[in-house]
CSV table of C-alpha atoms in Angstrom, one decimal:
chain,number,residue,atom,x,y,z
T,242,SER,CA,-5.4,-79.0,-60.7
T,243,GLN,CA,-8.6,-79.9,-61.0
T,244,GLN,CA,-9.4,-82.9,-63.8
T,245,GLY,CA,-12.8,-83.1,-64.4
T,246,GLU,CA,-14.8,-79.8,-65.1
T,247,GLU,CA,-18.6,-80.1,-64.6
T,248,ASP,CA,-21.0,-77.8,-66.6
T,249,PRO,CA,-23.4,-76.0,-65.8
T,250,GLN,CA,-22.0,-74.8,-62.4
T,251,ALA,CA,-26.0,-75.1,-61.2
T,252,LEU,CA,-28.7,-76.2,-63.1
T,253,SER,CA,-32.7,-75.9,-61.7
T,254,ILE,CA,-35.5,-77.5,-63.0
T,255,GLN,CA,-39.0,-78.5,-62.3
T,256,GLU,CA,-40.0,-82.2,-60.8
T,257,GLY,CA,-40.2,-84.4,-63.8
T,258,GLU,CA,-38.1,-83.2,-66.5
T,259,ASN,CA,-34.8,-84.5,-67.3
T,260,ALA,CA,-31.8,-83.0,-66.2
T,261,THR,CA,-28.3,-83.1,-68.0
T,262,MET,CA,-24.8,-82.6,-66.3
T,263,ASN,CA,-21.4,-82.6,-68.3
T,264,CYS,CA,-18.5,-83.6,-67.1
T,265,SER,CA,-15.0,-82.5,-69.3
T,266,TYR,CA,-11.7,-83.4,-68.1
T,267,LYS,CA,-8.0,-83.0,-69.7
T,268,THR,CA,-6.0,-86.5,-69.8
T,269,SER,CA,-6.2,-90.4,-70.8
T,270,ILE,CA,-8.5,-92.1,-68.2
T,271,ASN,CA,-8.8,-95.2,-66.8
T,272,ASN,CA,-12.6,-94.9,-65.8
T,273,LEU,CA,-15.0,-92.0,-65.0
T,274,GLN,CA,-17.1,-92.1,-62.0
T,275,TRP,CA,-20.2,-90.0,-60.5
T,276,TYR,CA,-21.3,-88.8,-57.4
T,277,ARG,CA,-23.8,-87.1,-56.0
T,278,GLN,CA,-23.6,-84.9,-52.4
T,279,ASN,CA,-26.5,-83.8,-50.3
T,280,SER,CA,-26.1,-80.6,-48.7
T,281,GLY,CA,-23.5,-81.0,-46.0
T,282,ARG,CA,-23.0,-84.8,-46.1
T,283,GLY,CA,-20.7,-87.4,-47.6
T,284,LEU,CA,-20.4,-88.3,-51.1
T,285,VAL,CA,-22.5,-91.5,-52.7
T,286,HIS,CA,-21.3,-93.3,-55.4
T,287,LEU,CA,-24.0,-93.4,-58.6
T,288,ILE,CA,-22.1,-95.0,-61.9
T,289,LEU,CA,-18.5,-96.3,-62.7
T,290,ILE,CA,-17.9,-96.4,-66.4
T,291,ARG,CA,-15.0,-97.2,-68.6
T,292,SER,CA,-12.9,-95.8,-70.9
T,293,ASN,CA,-13.8,-99.0,-73.0
T,294,GLU,CA,-17.5,-98.2,-72.6
T,295,ARG,CA,-19.7,-95.8,-74.2
T,296,GLU,CA,-23.0,-95.8,-72.5
T,297,LYS,CA,-24.2,-97.1,-69.0
T,298,HIS,CA,-27.6,-97.4,-67.3
T,299,SER,CA,-28.8,-97.1,-63.6
T,300,GLY,CA,-32.8,-96.7,-63.1
T,301,ARG,CA,-33.4,-93.3,-63.7
T,302,LEU,CA,-29.6,-92.4,-64.6
T,303,ARG,CA,-27.9,-92.4,-67.8
T,304,VAL,CA,-24.2,-91.4,-68.4
T,305,THR,CA,-22.2,-91.5,-71.6
T,306,LEU,CA,-18.7,-91.1,-72.2
T,307,ASP,CA,-16.8,-89.9,-75.3
T,308,THR,CA,-13.2,-90.2,-75.0
T,309,SER,CA,-12.3,-88.6,-78.3
T,310,LYS,CA,-13.9,-85.5,-77.2
T,311,LYS,CA,-12.9,-86.1,-73.5
T,312,SER,CA,-16.6,-85.6,-72.4
T,313,SER,CA,-19.1,-87.6,-70.1
T,314,SER,CA,-22.7,-86.4,-69.6
T,315,LEU,CA,-25.1,-87.6,-67.0
T,316,LEU,CA,-28.9,-87.8,-67.6
T,317,ILE,CA,-31.3,-88.5,-64.7
T,318,THR,CA,-34.7,-88.8,-65.9
T,319,ALA,CA,-38.1,-87.8,-64.5
T,320,SER,CA,-36.4,-85.8,-61.6
T,321,ARG,CA,-37.7,-85.9,-58.3
T,322,ALA,CA,-37.0,-83.1,-55.4
T,323,ALA,CA,-35.1,-86.1,-53.6
T,324,ASP,CA,-32.9,-86.0,-56.4
T,325,THR,CA,-31.6,-82.0,-55.3
T,326,ALA,CA,-28.0,-82.4,-54.6
T,327,SER,CA,-24.5,-81.7,-55.8
T,328,TYR,CA,-23.2,-83.8,-58.7
T,329,PHE,CA,-19.2,-84.4,-58.8
T,330,CYS,CA,-17.8,-86.5,-61.7
T,331,ALA,CA,-14.2,-87.8,-60.6
T,332,THR,CA,-11.9,-89.0,-63.2
T,333,ALA,CA,-9.0,-92.0,-62.5
T,334,ASN,CA,-6.1,-91.2,-65.3
T,335,SER,CA,-4.9,-93.9,-67.0
T,336,GLY,CA,-0.9,-94.8,-66.2
T,337,GLY,CA,0.9,-93.2,-63.3
T,338,SER,CA,-0.8,-93.9,-59.7
T,339,ASN,CA,-4.0,-96.3,-60.1
T,340,TYR,CA,-5.2,-95.2,-56.7
T,341,LYS,CA,-6.3,-91.7,-57.0
T,342,LEU,CA,-9.6,-89.8,-58.4
T,343,THR,CA,-9.8,-86.6,-59.3
T,344,PHE,CA,-12.7,-84.6,-58.4
T,345,GLY,CA,-14.7,-81.7,-60.5
T,346,LYS,CA,-16.0,-78.6,-58.3
T,347,GLY,CA,-19.7,-80.0,-59.3
T,348,THR,CA,-22.8,-79.5,-60.6
T,349,LEU,CA,-25.4,-78.0,-58.0
T,350,LEU,CA,-29.0,-79.6,-59.2
T,351,THR,CA,-32.4,-77.8,-57.7
T,352,VAL,CA,-35.1,-79.9,-58.2
T,353,ASN,CA,-38.1,-78.1,-57.4
T,354,PRO,CA,-41.9,-79.4,-56.6
R,44,ASP,CA,-24.8,-101.3,-39.8
R,45,GLY,CA,-22.2,-101.6,-42.3
R,46,GLY,CA,-20.6,-98.4,-43.1
R,47,ILE,CA,-18.2,-95.4,-42.1
R,48,THR,CA,-18.3,-93.3,-39.3
R,49,GLN,CA,-16.8,-90.1,-38.6
R,50,SER,CA,-17.1,-88.1,-35.5
R,51,PRO,CA,-17.6,-85.4,-34.4
R,52,LYS,CA,-20.0,-83.7,-37.1
R,53,TYR,CA,-18.7,-80.2,-36.0
R,54,LEU,CA,-15.5,-79.3,-34.3
R,55,PHE,CA,-14.1,-75.7,-33.1
R,56,ARG,CA,-10.6,-75.1,-32.3
R,57,LYS,CA,-8.5,-72.2,-31.8
R,58,GLU,CA,-5.5,-71.4,-33.8
R,59,GLY,CA,-2.3,-73.1,-32.6
R,60,GLN,CA,-3.9,-76.3,-31.6
R,61,ASN,CA,-3.4,-79.7,-33.3
R,62,VAL,CA,-7.2,-81.3,-33.5
R,63,THR,CA,-7.5,-85.4,-34.7
R,64,LEU,CA,-10.7,-86.1,-36.7
R,65,SER,CA,-11.6,-89.8,-36.4
R,66,CYS,CA,-12.5,-92.3,-39.0
R,67,GLU,CA,-14.1,-95.7,-38.7
R,68,GLN,CA,-15.2,-98.4,-41.1
R,69,ASN,CA,-16.3,-102.0,-40.9
R,70,LEU,CA,-16.7,-102.6,-44.4
R,71,ASN,CA,-14.0,-104.7,-44.2
R,72,HIS,CA,-11.9,-102.6,-46.8
R,73,ASP,CA,-8.2,-102.5,-47.0
R,74,ALA,CA,-8.4,-99.1,-48.7
R,75,MET,CA,-9.1,-95.8,-46.6
R,76,TYR,CA,-8.6,-91.8,-47.6
R,77,TRP,CA,-8.9,-88.5,-46.7
R,78,TYR,CA,-10.0,-85.5,-48.3
R,79,ARG,CA,-10.7,-82.0,-48.1
R,80,GLN,CA,-13.9,-79.8,-49.5
R,81,ASP,CA,-14.3,-75.9,-49.3
R,82,PRO,CA,-17.0,-74.2,-50.4
R,83,GLY,CA,-18.0,-74.6,-54.0
R,84,GLN,CA,-15.0,-76.4,-54.8
R,85,GLY,CA,-14.3,-80.6,-55.4
R,86,LEU,CA,-12.7,-82.8,-53.3
R,87,ARG,CA,-9.0,-82.8,-52.9
R,88,LEU,CA,-6.7,-85.3,-51.5
R,89,ILE,CA,-4.7,-85.4,-48.3
R,90,TYR,CA,-3.6,-88.7,-47.6
R,91,TYR,CA,-4.6,-92.0,-48.7
R,92,SER,CA,-4.0,-96.0,-46.8
R,93,GLN,CA,-3.8,-98.7,-48.9
R,94,ILE,CA,-2.6,-100.9,-46.3
R,95,VAL,CA,-2.8,-101.3,-42.3
R,96,ASN,CA,0.8,-99.7,-41.1
R,97,ASP,CA,1.0,-97.9,-44.4
R,98,PHE,CA,0.0,-94.7,-45.7
R,99,GLN,CA,0.9,-92.1,-48.8
R,100,LYS,CA,0.7,-88.1,-49.2
R,101,GLY,CA,-2.0,-87.2,-51.4
R,102,ASP,CA,-2.1,-84.0,-53.3
R,103,ILE,CA,-2.3,-81.0,-50.3
R,104,ALA,CA,-0.9,-83.2,-47.2
R,105,GLU,CA,1.6,-80.5,-45.4
R,106,GLY,CA,0.0,-79.7,-42.2
R,107,TYR,CA,-1.8,-83.2,-41.8
R,108,SER,CA,-0.8,-86.3,-40.4
R,109,VAL,CA,-2.3,-89.7,-39.9
R,110,SER,CA,-1.8,-93.1,-38.9
R,111,ARG,CA,-3.3,-96.8,-39.9
R,112,GLU,CA,-2.7,-98.6,-37.0
R,113,LYS,CA,-5.9,-101.1,-37.6
R,114,LYS,CA,-7.7,-101.7,-40.4
R,115,GLU,CA,-10.9,-100.3,-39.7
R,116,SER,CA,-9.2,-96.7,-38.7
R,117,PHE,CA,-7.1,-93.4,-40.3
R,118,PRO,CA,-7.4,-90.7,-37.9
R,119,LEU,CA,-6.5,-87.4,-39.4
R,120,THR,CA,-4.5,-84.7,-37.2
R,121,VAL,CA,-4.7,-81.4,-38.5
R,122,THR,CA,-1.9,-79.8,-36.7
R,123,SER,CA,-0.6,-76.3,-36.6
R,124,ALA,CA,1.3,-75.9,-39.2
R,125,GLN,CA,-1.7,-76.5,-41.2
R,126,LYS,CA,-2.6,-72.7,-42.7
R,127,ASN,CA,-5.9,-72.8,-43.5
R,128,PRO,CA,-7.5,-75.7,-41.9
R,129,THR,CA,-11.2,-74.4,-41.8
R,130,ALA,CA,-12.7,-76.8,-44.0
R,131,PHE,CA,-14.8,-80.2,-44.2
R,132,TYR,CA,-13.1,-83.1,-43.9
R,133,LEU,CA,-14.1,-86.6,-45.7
R,134,CYS,CA,-13.2,-89.9,-45.1
R,135,ALA,CA,-13.3,-92.7,-47.4
R,136,SER,CA,-12.7,-96.1,-48.2
R,137,SER,CA,-12.7,-98.7,-50.6
R,138,MET,CA,-12.4,-102.3,-51.5
R,139,THR,CA,-8.8,-101.7,-52.0
R,140,ALA,CA,-6.6,-99.2,-53.2
R,141,GLY,CA,-7.3,-98.6,-56.8
R,142,SER,CA,-9.4,-96.1,-59.0
R,143,SER,CA,-11.3,-99.0,-60.5
R,144,TYR,CA,-13.3,-99.2,-57.3
R,145,GLU,CA,-16.3,-97.2,-55.9
R,146,GLN,CA,-15.2,-95.2,-52.8
R,147,TYR,CA,-17.5,-95.1,-49.8
R,148,PHE,CA,-17.7,-92.1,-47.9
R,149,GLY,CA,-18.1,-91.3,-44.3
R,150,PRO,CA,-20.5,-88.5,-43.3
R,151,GLY,CA,-17.8,-85.8,-42.8
R,152,THR,CA,-16.4,-83.4,-40.2
R,153,ARG,CA,-16.9,-79.5,-40.4
R,154,LEU,CA,-14.0,-78.1,-38.8
R,155,THR,CA,-13.8,-74.5,-38.0
R,156,VAL,CA,-10.5,-72.6,-36.3
R,157,THR,CA,-10.8,-69.5,-34.7
């Protein structure tokens, strides 16, 4: 079953606006990762946040993690048309097999010029 | 250029035929993975390999087989036993097996079986 669930499923904004995507999960995690996928392409790793971290920045990306609520958010500031893509969260569960990432279904972000 | 290559980009097969998808990496990564993606869905793990000559089943291994004879290569065979083989297949690698490491993805192979 899917561990991470992104919300919303789809988001459409104007260039220059901020985009916020959320991810909820069910079990304890070791870390949470965000990936981007352009249409028909492979995934690209964006950022990894560990369970003992609360916030992380990378360029125009800001990721937060609230382990008490089992949720994470990805904020893209000053969006560009090139940010149009699907965004996936992937959780690495603590305990058990530590090889595995479990991906959500993704949020489709459309940035209109 | 360092990275992961998958070939071909598009593949068409008749039902009942086995088909092998290629995945090669020159990142010197120990671990490699195969995922399946269906429309509007996330990725589901088919098989993974932590090291040469070793591989384990993921969540949906039935109807698939793999080999890892070389560090650089991790081909996936979709057999006729796979009931719904039409999908987008993604290969990935990471420095070593373990969820603490980011995964690097290939461009994918879209398989259509009719």
